[in-house]
PDB file of N, CA and C and ligand atoms in Angstrom:
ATOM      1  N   UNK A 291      12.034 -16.716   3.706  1.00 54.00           N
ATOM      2  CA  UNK A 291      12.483 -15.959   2.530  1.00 54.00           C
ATOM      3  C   UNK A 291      11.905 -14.553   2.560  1.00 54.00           C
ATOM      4  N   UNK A 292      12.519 -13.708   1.678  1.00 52.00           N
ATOM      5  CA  UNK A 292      11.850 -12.324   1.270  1.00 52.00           C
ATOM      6  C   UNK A 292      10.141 -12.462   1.162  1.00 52.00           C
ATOM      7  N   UNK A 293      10.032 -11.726   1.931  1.00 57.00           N
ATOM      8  CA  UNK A 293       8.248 -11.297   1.466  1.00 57.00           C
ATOM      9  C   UNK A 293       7.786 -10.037   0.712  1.00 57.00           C
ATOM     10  N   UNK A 294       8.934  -9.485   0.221  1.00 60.00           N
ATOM     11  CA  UNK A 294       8.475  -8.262  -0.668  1.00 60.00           C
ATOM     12  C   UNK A 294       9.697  -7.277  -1.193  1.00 60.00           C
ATOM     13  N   UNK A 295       9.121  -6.566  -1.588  1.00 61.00           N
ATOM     14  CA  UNK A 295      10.076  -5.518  -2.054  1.00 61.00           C
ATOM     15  C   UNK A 295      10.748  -5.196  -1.457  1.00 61.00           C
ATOM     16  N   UNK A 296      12.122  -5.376  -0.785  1.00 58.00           N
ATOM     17  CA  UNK A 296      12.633  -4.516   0.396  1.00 58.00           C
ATOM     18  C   UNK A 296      13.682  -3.046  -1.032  1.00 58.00           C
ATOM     19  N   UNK A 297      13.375  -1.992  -1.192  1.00 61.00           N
ATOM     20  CA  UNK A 297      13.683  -1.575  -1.334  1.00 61.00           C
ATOM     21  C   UNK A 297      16.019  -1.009  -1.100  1.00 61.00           C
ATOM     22  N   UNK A 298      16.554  -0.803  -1.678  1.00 64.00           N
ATOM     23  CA  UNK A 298      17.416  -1.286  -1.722  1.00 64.00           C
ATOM     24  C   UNK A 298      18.456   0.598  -2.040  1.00 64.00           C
ATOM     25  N   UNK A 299      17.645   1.530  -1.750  1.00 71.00           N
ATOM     26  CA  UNK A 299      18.389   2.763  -2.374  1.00 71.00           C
ATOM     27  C   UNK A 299      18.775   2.976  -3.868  1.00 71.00           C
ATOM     28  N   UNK A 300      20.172   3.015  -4.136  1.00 74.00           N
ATOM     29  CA  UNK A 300      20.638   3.175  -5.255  1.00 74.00           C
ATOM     30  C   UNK A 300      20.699   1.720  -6.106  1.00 74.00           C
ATOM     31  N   UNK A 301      21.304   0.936  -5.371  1.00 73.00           N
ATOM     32  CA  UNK A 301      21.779  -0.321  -6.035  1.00 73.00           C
ATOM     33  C   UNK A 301      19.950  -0.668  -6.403  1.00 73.00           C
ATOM     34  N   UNK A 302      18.974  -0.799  -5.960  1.00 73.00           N
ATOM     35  CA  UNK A 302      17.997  -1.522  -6.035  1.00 73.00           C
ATOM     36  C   UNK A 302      17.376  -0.466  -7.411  1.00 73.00           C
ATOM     37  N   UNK A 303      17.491   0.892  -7.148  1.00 77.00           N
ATOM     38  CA  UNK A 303      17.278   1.359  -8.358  1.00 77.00           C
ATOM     39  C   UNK A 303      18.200   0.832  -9.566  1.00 77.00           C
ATOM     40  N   UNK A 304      19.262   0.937 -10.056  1.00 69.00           N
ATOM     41  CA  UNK A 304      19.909   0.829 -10.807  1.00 69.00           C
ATOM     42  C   UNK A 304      19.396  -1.020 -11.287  1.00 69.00           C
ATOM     43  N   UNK A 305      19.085  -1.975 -10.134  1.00 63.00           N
ATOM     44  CA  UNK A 305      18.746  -2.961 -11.137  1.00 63.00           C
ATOM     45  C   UNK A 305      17.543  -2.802 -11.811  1.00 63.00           C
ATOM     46  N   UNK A 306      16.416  -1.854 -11.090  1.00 67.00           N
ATOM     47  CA  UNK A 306      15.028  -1.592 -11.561  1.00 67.00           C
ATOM     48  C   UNK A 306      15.764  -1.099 -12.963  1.00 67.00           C
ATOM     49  N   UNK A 307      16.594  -0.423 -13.184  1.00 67.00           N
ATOM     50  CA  UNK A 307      16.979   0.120 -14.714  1.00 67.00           C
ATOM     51  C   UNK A 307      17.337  -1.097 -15.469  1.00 67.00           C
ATOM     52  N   UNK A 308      18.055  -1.527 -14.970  1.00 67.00           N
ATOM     53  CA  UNK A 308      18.936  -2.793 -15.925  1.00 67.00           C
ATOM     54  C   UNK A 308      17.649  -4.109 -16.165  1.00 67.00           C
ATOM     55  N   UNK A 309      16.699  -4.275 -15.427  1.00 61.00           N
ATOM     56  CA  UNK A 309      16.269  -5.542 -15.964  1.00 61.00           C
ATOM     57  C   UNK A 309      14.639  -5.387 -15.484  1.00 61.00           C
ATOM     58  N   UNK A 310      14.509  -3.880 -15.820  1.00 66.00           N
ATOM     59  CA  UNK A 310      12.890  -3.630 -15.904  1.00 66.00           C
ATOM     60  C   UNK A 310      12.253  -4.352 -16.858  1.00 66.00           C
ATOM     61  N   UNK A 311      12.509  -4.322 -17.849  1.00 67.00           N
ATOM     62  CA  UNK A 311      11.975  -4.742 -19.231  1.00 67.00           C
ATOM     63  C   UNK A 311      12.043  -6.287 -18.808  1.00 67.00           C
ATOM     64  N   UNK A 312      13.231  -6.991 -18.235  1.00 67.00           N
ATOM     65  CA  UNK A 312      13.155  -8.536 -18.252  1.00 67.00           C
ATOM     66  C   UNK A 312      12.182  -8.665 -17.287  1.00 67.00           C
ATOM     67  N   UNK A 313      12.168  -7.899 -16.540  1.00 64.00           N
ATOM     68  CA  UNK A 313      11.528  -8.354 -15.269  1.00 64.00           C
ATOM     69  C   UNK A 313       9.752  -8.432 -15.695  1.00 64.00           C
ATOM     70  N   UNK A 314       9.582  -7.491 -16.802  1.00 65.00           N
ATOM     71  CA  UNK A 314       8.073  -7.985 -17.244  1.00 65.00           C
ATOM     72  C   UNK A 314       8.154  -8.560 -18.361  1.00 65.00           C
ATOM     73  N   UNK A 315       9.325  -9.273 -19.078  1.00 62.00           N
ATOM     74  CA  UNK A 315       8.924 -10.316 -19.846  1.00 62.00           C
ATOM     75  C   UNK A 315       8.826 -11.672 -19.298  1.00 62.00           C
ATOM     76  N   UNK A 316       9.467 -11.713 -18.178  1.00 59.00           N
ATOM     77  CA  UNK A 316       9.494 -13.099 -17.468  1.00 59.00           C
ATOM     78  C   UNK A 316       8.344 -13.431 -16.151  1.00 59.00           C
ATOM     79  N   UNK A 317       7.969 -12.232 -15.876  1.00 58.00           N
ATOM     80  CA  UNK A 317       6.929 -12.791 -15.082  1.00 58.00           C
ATOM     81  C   UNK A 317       5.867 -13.341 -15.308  1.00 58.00           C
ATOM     82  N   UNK A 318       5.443 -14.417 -14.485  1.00 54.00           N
ATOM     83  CA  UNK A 318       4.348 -14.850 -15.121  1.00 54.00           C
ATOM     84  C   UNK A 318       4.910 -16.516 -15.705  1.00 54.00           C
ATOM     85  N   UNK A 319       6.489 -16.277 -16.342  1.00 56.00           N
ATOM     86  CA  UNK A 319       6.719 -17.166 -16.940  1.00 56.00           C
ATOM     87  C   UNK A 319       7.648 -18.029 -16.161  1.00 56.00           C
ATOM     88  N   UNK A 320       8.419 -17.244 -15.062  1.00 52.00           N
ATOM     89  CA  UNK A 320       9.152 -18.280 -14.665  1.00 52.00           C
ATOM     90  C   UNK A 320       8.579 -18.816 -13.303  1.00 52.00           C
ATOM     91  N   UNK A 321       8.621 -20.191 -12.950  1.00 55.00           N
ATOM     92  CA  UNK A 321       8.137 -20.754 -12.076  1.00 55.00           C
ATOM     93  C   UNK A 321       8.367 -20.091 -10.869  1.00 55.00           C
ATOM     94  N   UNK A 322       7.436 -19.754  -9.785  1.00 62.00           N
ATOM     95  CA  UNK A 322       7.618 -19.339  -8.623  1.00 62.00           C
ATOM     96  C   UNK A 322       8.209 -19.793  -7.787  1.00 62.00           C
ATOM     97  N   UNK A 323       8.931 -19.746  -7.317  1.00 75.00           N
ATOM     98  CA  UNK A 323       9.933 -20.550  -6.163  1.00 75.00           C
ATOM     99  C   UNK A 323      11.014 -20.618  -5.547  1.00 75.00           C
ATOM    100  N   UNK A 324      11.960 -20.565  -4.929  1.00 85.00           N
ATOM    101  CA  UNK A 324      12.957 -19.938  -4.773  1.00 85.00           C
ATOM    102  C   UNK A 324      14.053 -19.492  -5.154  1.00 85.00           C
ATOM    103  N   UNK A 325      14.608 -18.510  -4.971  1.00 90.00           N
ATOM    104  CA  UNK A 325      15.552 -17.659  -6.255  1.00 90.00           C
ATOM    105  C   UNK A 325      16.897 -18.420  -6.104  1.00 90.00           C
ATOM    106  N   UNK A 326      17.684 -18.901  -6.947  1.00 93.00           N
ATOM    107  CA  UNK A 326      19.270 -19.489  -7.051  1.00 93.00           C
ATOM    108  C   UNK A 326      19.520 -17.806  -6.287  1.00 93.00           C
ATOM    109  N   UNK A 327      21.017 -18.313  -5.209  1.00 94.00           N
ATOM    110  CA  UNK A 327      22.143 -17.187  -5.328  1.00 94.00           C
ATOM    111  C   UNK A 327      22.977 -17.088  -5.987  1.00 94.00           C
ATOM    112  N   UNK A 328      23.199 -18.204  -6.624  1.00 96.00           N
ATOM    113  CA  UNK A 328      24.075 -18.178  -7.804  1.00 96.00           C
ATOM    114  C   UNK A 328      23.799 -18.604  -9.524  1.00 96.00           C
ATOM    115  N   UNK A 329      24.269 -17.813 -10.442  1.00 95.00           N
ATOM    116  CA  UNK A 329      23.526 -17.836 -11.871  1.00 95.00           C
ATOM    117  C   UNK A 329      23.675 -19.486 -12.275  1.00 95.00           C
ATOM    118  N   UNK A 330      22.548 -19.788 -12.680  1.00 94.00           N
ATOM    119  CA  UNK A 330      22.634 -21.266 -13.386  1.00 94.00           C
ATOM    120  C   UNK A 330      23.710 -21.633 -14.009  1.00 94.00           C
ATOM    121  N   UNK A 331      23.676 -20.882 -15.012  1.00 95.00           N
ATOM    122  CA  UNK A 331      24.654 -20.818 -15.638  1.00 95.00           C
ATOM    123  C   UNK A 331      25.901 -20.253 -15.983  1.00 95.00           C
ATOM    124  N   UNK A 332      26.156 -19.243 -15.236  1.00 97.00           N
ATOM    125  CA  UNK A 332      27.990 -18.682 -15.230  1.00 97.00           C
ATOM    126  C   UNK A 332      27.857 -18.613 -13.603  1.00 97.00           C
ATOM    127  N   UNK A 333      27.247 -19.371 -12.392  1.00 97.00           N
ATOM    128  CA  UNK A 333      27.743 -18.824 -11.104  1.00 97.00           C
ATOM    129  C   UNK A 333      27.740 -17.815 -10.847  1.00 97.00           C
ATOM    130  N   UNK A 334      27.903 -16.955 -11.432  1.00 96.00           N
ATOM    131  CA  UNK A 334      27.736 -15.221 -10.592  1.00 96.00           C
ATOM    132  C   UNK A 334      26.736 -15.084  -9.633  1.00 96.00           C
ATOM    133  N   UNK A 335      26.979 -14.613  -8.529  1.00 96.00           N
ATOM    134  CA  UNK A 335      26.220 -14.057  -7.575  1.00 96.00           C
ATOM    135  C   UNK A 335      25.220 -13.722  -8.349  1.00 96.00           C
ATOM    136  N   UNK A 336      24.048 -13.647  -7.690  1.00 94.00           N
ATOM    137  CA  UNK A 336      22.442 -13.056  -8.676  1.00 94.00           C
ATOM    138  C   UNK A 336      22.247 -11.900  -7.562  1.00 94.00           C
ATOM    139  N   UNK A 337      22.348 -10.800  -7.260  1.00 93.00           N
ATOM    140  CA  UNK A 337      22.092  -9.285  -6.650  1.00 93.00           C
ATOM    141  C   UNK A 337      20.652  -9.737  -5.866  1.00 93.00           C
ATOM    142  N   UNK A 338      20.560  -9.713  -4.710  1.00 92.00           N
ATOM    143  CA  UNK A 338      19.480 -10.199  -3.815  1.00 92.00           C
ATOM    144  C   UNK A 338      18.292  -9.044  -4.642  1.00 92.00           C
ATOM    145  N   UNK A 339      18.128  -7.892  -4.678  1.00 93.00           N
ATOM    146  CA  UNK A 339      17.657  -7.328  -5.314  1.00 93.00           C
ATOM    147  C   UNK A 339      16.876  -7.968  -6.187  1.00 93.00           C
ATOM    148  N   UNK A 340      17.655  -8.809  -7.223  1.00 91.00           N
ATOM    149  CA  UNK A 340      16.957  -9.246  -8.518  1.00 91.00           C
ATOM    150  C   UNK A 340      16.148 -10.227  -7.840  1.00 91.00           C
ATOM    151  N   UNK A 341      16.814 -11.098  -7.149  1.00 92.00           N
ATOM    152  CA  UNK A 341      16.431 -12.168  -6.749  1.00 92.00           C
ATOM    153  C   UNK A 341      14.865 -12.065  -6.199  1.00 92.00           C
ATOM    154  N   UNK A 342      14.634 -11.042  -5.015  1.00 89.00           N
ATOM    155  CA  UNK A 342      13.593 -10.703  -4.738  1.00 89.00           C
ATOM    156  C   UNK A 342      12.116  -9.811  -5.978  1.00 89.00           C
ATOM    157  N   UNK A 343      12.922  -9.544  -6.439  1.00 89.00           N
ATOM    158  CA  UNK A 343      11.995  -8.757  -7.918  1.00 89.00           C
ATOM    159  C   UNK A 343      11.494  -9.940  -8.449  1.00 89.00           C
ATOM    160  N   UNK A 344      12.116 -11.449  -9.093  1.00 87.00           N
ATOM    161  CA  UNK A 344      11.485 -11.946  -9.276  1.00 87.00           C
ATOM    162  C   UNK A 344      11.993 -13.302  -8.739  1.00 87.00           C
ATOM    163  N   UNK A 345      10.565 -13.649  -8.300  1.00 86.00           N
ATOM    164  CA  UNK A 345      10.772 -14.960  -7.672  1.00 86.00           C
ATOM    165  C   UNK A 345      11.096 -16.100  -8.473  1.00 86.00           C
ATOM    166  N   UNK A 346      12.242 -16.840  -8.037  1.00 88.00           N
ATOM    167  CA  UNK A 346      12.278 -18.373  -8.625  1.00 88.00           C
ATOM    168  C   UNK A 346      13.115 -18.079  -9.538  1.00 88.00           C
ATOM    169  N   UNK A 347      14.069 -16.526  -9.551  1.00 90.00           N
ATOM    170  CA  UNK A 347      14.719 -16.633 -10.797  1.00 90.00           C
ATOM    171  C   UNK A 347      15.906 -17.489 -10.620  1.00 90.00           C
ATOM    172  N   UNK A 348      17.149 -17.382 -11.949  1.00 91.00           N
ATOM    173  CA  UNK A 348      17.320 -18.724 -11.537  1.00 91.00           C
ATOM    174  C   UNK A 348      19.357 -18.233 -12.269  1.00 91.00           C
ATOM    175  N   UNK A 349      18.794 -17.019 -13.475  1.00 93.00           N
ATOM    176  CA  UNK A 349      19.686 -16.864 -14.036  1.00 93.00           C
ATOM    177  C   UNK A 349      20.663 -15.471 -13.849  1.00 93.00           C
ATOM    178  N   UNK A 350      22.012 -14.975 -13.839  1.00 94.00           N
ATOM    179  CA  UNK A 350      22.379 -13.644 -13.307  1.00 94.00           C
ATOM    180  C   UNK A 350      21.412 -12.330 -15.046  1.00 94.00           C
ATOM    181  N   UNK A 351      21.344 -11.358 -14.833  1.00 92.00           N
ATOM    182  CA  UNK A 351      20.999 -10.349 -15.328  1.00 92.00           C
ATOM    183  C   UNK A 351      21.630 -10.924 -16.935  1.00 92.00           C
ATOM    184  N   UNK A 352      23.385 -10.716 -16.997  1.00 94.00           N
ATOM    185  CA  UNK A 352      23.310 -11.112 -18.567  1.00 94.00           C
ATOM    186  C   UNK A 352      23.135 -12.249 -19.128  1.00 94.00           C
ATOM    187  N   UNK A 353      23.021 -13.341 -18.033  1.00 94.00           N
ATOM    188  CA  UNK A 353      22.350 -14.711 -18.722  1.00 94.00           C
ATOM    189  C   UNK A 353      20.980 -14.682 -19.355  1.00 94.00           C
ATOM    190  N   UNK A 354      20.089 -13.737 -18.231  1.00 91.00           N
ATOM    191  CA  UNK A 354      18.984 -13.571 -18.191  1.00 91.00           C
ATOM    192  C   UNK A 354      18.803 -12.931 -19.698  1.00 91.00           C
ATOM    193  N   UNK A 355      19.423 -11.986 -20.116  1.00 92.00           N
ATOM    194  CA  UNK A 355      19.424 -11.073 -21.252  1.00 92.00           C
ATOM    195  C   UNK A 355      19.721 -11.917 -22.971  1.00 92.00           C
ATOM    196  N   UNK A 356      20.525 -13.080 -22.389  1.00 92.00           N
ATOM    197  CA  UNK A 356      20.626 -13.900 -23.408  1.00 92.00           C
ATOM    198  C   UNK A 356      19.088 -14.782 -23.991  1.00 92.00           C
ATOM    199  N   UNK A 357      19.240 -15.234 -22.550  1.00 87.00           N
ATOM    200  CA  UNK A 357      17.682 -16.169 -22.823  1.00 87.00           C
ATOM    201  C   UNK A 357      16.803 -15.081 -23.458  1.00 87.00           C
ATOM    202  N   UNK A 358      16.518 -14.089 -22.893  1.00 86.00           N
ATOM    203  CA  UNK A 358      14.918 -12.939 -23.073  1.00 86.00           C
ATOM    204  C   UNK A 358      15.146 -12.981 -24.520  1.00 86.00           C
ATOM    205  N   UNK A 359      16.642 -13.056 -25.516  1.00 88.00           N
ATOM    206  CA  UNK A 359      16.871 -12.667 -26.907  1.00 88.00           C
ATOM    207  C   UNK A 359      15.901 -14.191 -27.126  1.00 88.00           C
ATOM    208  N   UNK A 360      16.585 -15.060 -26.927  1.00 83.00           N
ATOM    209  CA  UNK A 360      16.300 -16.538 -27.368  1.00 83.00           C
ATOM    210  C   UNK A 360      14.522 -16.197 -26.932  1.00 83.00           C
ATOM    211  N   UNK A 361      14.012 -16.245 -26.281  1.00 78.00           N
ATOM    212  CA  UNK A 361      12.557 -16.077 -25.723  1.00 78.00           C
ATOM    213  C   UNK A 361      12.112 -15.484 -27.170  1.00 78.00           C
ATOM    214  N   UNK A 362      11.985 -14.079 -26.829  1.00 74.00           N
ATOM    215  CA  UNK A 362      11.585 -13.086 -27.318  1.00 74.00           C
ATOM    216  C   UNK A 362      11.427 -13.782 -29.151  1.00 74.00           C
ATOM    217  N   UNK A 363      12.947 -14.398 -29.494  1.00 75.00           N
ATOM    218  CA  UNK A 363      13.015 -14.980 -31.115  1.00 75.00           C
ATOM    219  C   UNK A 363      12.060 -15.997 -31.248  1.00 75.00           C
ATOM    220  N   UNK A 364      11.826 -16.978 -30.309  1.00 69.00           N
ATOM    221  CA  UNK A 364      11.072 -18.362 -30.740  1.00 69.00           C
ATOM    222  C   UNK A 364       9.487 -17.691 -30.379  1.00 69.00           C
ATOM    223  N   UNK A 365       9.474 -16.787 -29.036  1.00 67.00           N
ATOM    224  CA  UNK A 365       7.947 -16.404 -29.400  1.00 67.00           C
ATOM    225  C   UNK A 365       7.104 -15.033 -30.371  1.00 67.00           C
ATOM    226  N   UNK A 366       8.149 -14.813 -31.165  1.00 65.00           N
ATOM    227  CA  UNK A 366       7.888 -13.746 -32.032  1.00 65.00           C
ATOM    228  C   UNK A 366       7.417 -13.071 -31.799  1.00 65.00           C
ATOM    229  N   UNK A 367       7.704 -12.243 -30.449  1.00 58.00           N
ATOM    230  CA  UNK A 367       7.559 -10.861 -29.641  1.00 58.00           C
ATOM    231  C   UNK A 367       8.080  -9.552 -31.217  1.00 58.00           C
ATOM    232  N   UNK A 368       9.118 -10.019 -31.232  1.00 56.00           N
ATOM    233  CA  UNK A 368       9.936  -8.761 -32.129  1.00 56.00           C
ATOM    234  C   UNK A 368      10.077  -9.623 -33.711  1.00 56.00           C
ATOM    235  N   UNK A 369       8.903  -9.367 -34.284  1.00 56.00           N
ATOM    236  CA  UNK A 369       9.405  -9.900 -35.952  1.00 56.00           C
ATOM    237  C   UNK A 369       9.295  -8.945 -36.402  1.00 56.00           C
ATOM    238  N   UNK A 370       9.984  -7.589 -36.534  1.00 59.00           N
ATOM    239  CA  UNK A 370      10.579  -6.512 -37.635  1.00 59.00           C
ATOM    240  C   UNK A 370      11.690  -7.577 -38.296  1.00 59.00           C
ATOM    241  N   UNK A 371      11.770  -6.973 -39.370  1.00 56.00           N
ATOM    242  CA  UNK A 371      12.029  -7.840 -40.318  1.00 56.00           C
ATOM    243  C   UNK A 371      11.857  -9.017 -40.438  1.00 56.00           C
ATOM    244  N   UNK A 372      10.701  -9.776 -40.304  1.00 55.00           N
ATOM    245  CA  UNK A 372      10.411 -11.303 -40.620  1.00 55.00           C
ATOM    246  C   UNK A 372      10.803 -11.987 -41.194  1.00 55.00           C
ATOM    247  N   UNK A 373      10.930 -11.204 -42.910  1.00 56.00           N
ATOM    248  CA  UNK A 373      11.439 -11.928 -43.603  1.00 56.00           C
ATOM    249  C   UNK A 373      13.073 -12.473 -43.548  1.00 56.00           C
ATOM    250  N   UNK A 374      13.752 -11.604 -43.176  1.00 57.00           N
ATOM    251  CA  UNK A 374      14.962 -12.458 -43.115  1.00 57.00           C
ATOM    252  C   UNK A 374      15.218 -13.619 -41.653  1.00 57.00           C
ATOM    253  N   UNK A 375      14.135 -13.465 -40.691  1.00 55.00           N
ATOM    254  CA  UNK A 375      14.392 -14.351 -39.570  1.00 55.00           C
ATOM    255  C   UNK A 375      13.178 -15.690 -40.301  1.00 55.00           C
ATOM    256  N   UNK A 376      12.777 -15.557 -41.245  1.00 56.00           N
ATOM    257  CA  UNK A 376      11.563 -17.122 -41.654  1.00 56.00           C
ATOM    258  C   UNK A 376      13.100 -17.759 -42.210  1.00 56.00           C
ATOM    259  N   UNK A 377      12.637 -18.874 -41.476  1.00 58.00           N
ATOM    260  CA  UNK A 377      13.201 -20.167 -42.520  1.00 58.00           C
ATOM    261  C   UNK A 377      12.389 -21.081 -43.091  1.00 58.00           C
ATOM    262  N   UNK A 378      12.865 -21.641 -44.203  1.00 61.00           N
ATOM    263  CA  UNK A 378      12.165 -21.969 -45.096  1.00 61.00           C
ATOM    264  C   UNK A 378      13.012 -23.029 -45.978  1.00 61.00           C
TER     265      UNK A 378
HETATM  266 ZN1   ZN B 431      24.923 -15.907 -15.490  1.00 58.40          ZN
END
């Protein structure tokens, strides 16, 4: 497998744009191990790029973007406005 960053020109920049932010909310969190080529969940190709950025990922970029919402809500990263996300 990949042993590192292989740098990628434009395309490898442009995912550093698109899933910088995921890429440090999930590290750490998703199990290390080898990356799906295809998204868990909608099949899409996963951009070797991503794949190598983080290991063991598993999901394409906007799956990924779904979960980070779901993440981000259950671990109360972002409670601006609290009060209307408490249930009660
Ligand atoms: Zn997907």
């Amino acid at each position: 497998m990949a042993g590192g960053f292989a740098k990628d020109g434009a395309v490898q920049d442009q995912i550093d744009a698109t899933i910088e932010d995921a890429v440090t909310l999930v590290r750490g969190r998703l199990p290390q191990g080898e990356s799906l080529e295809n998204c868990e969940e909608c099949d899409k190709p996963i951009p070797k790029g991503r794949r190598e950025a983080i290991p063991g990922v598993r999901l394409c970029v906007e799956c990924q973007a779904e979960h980070d919402k779901e993440t981000v809500a259950v671990s109360g990263y972002n409670r601006r406005g609290s009060k209307d996300s408490q249930l009660r």
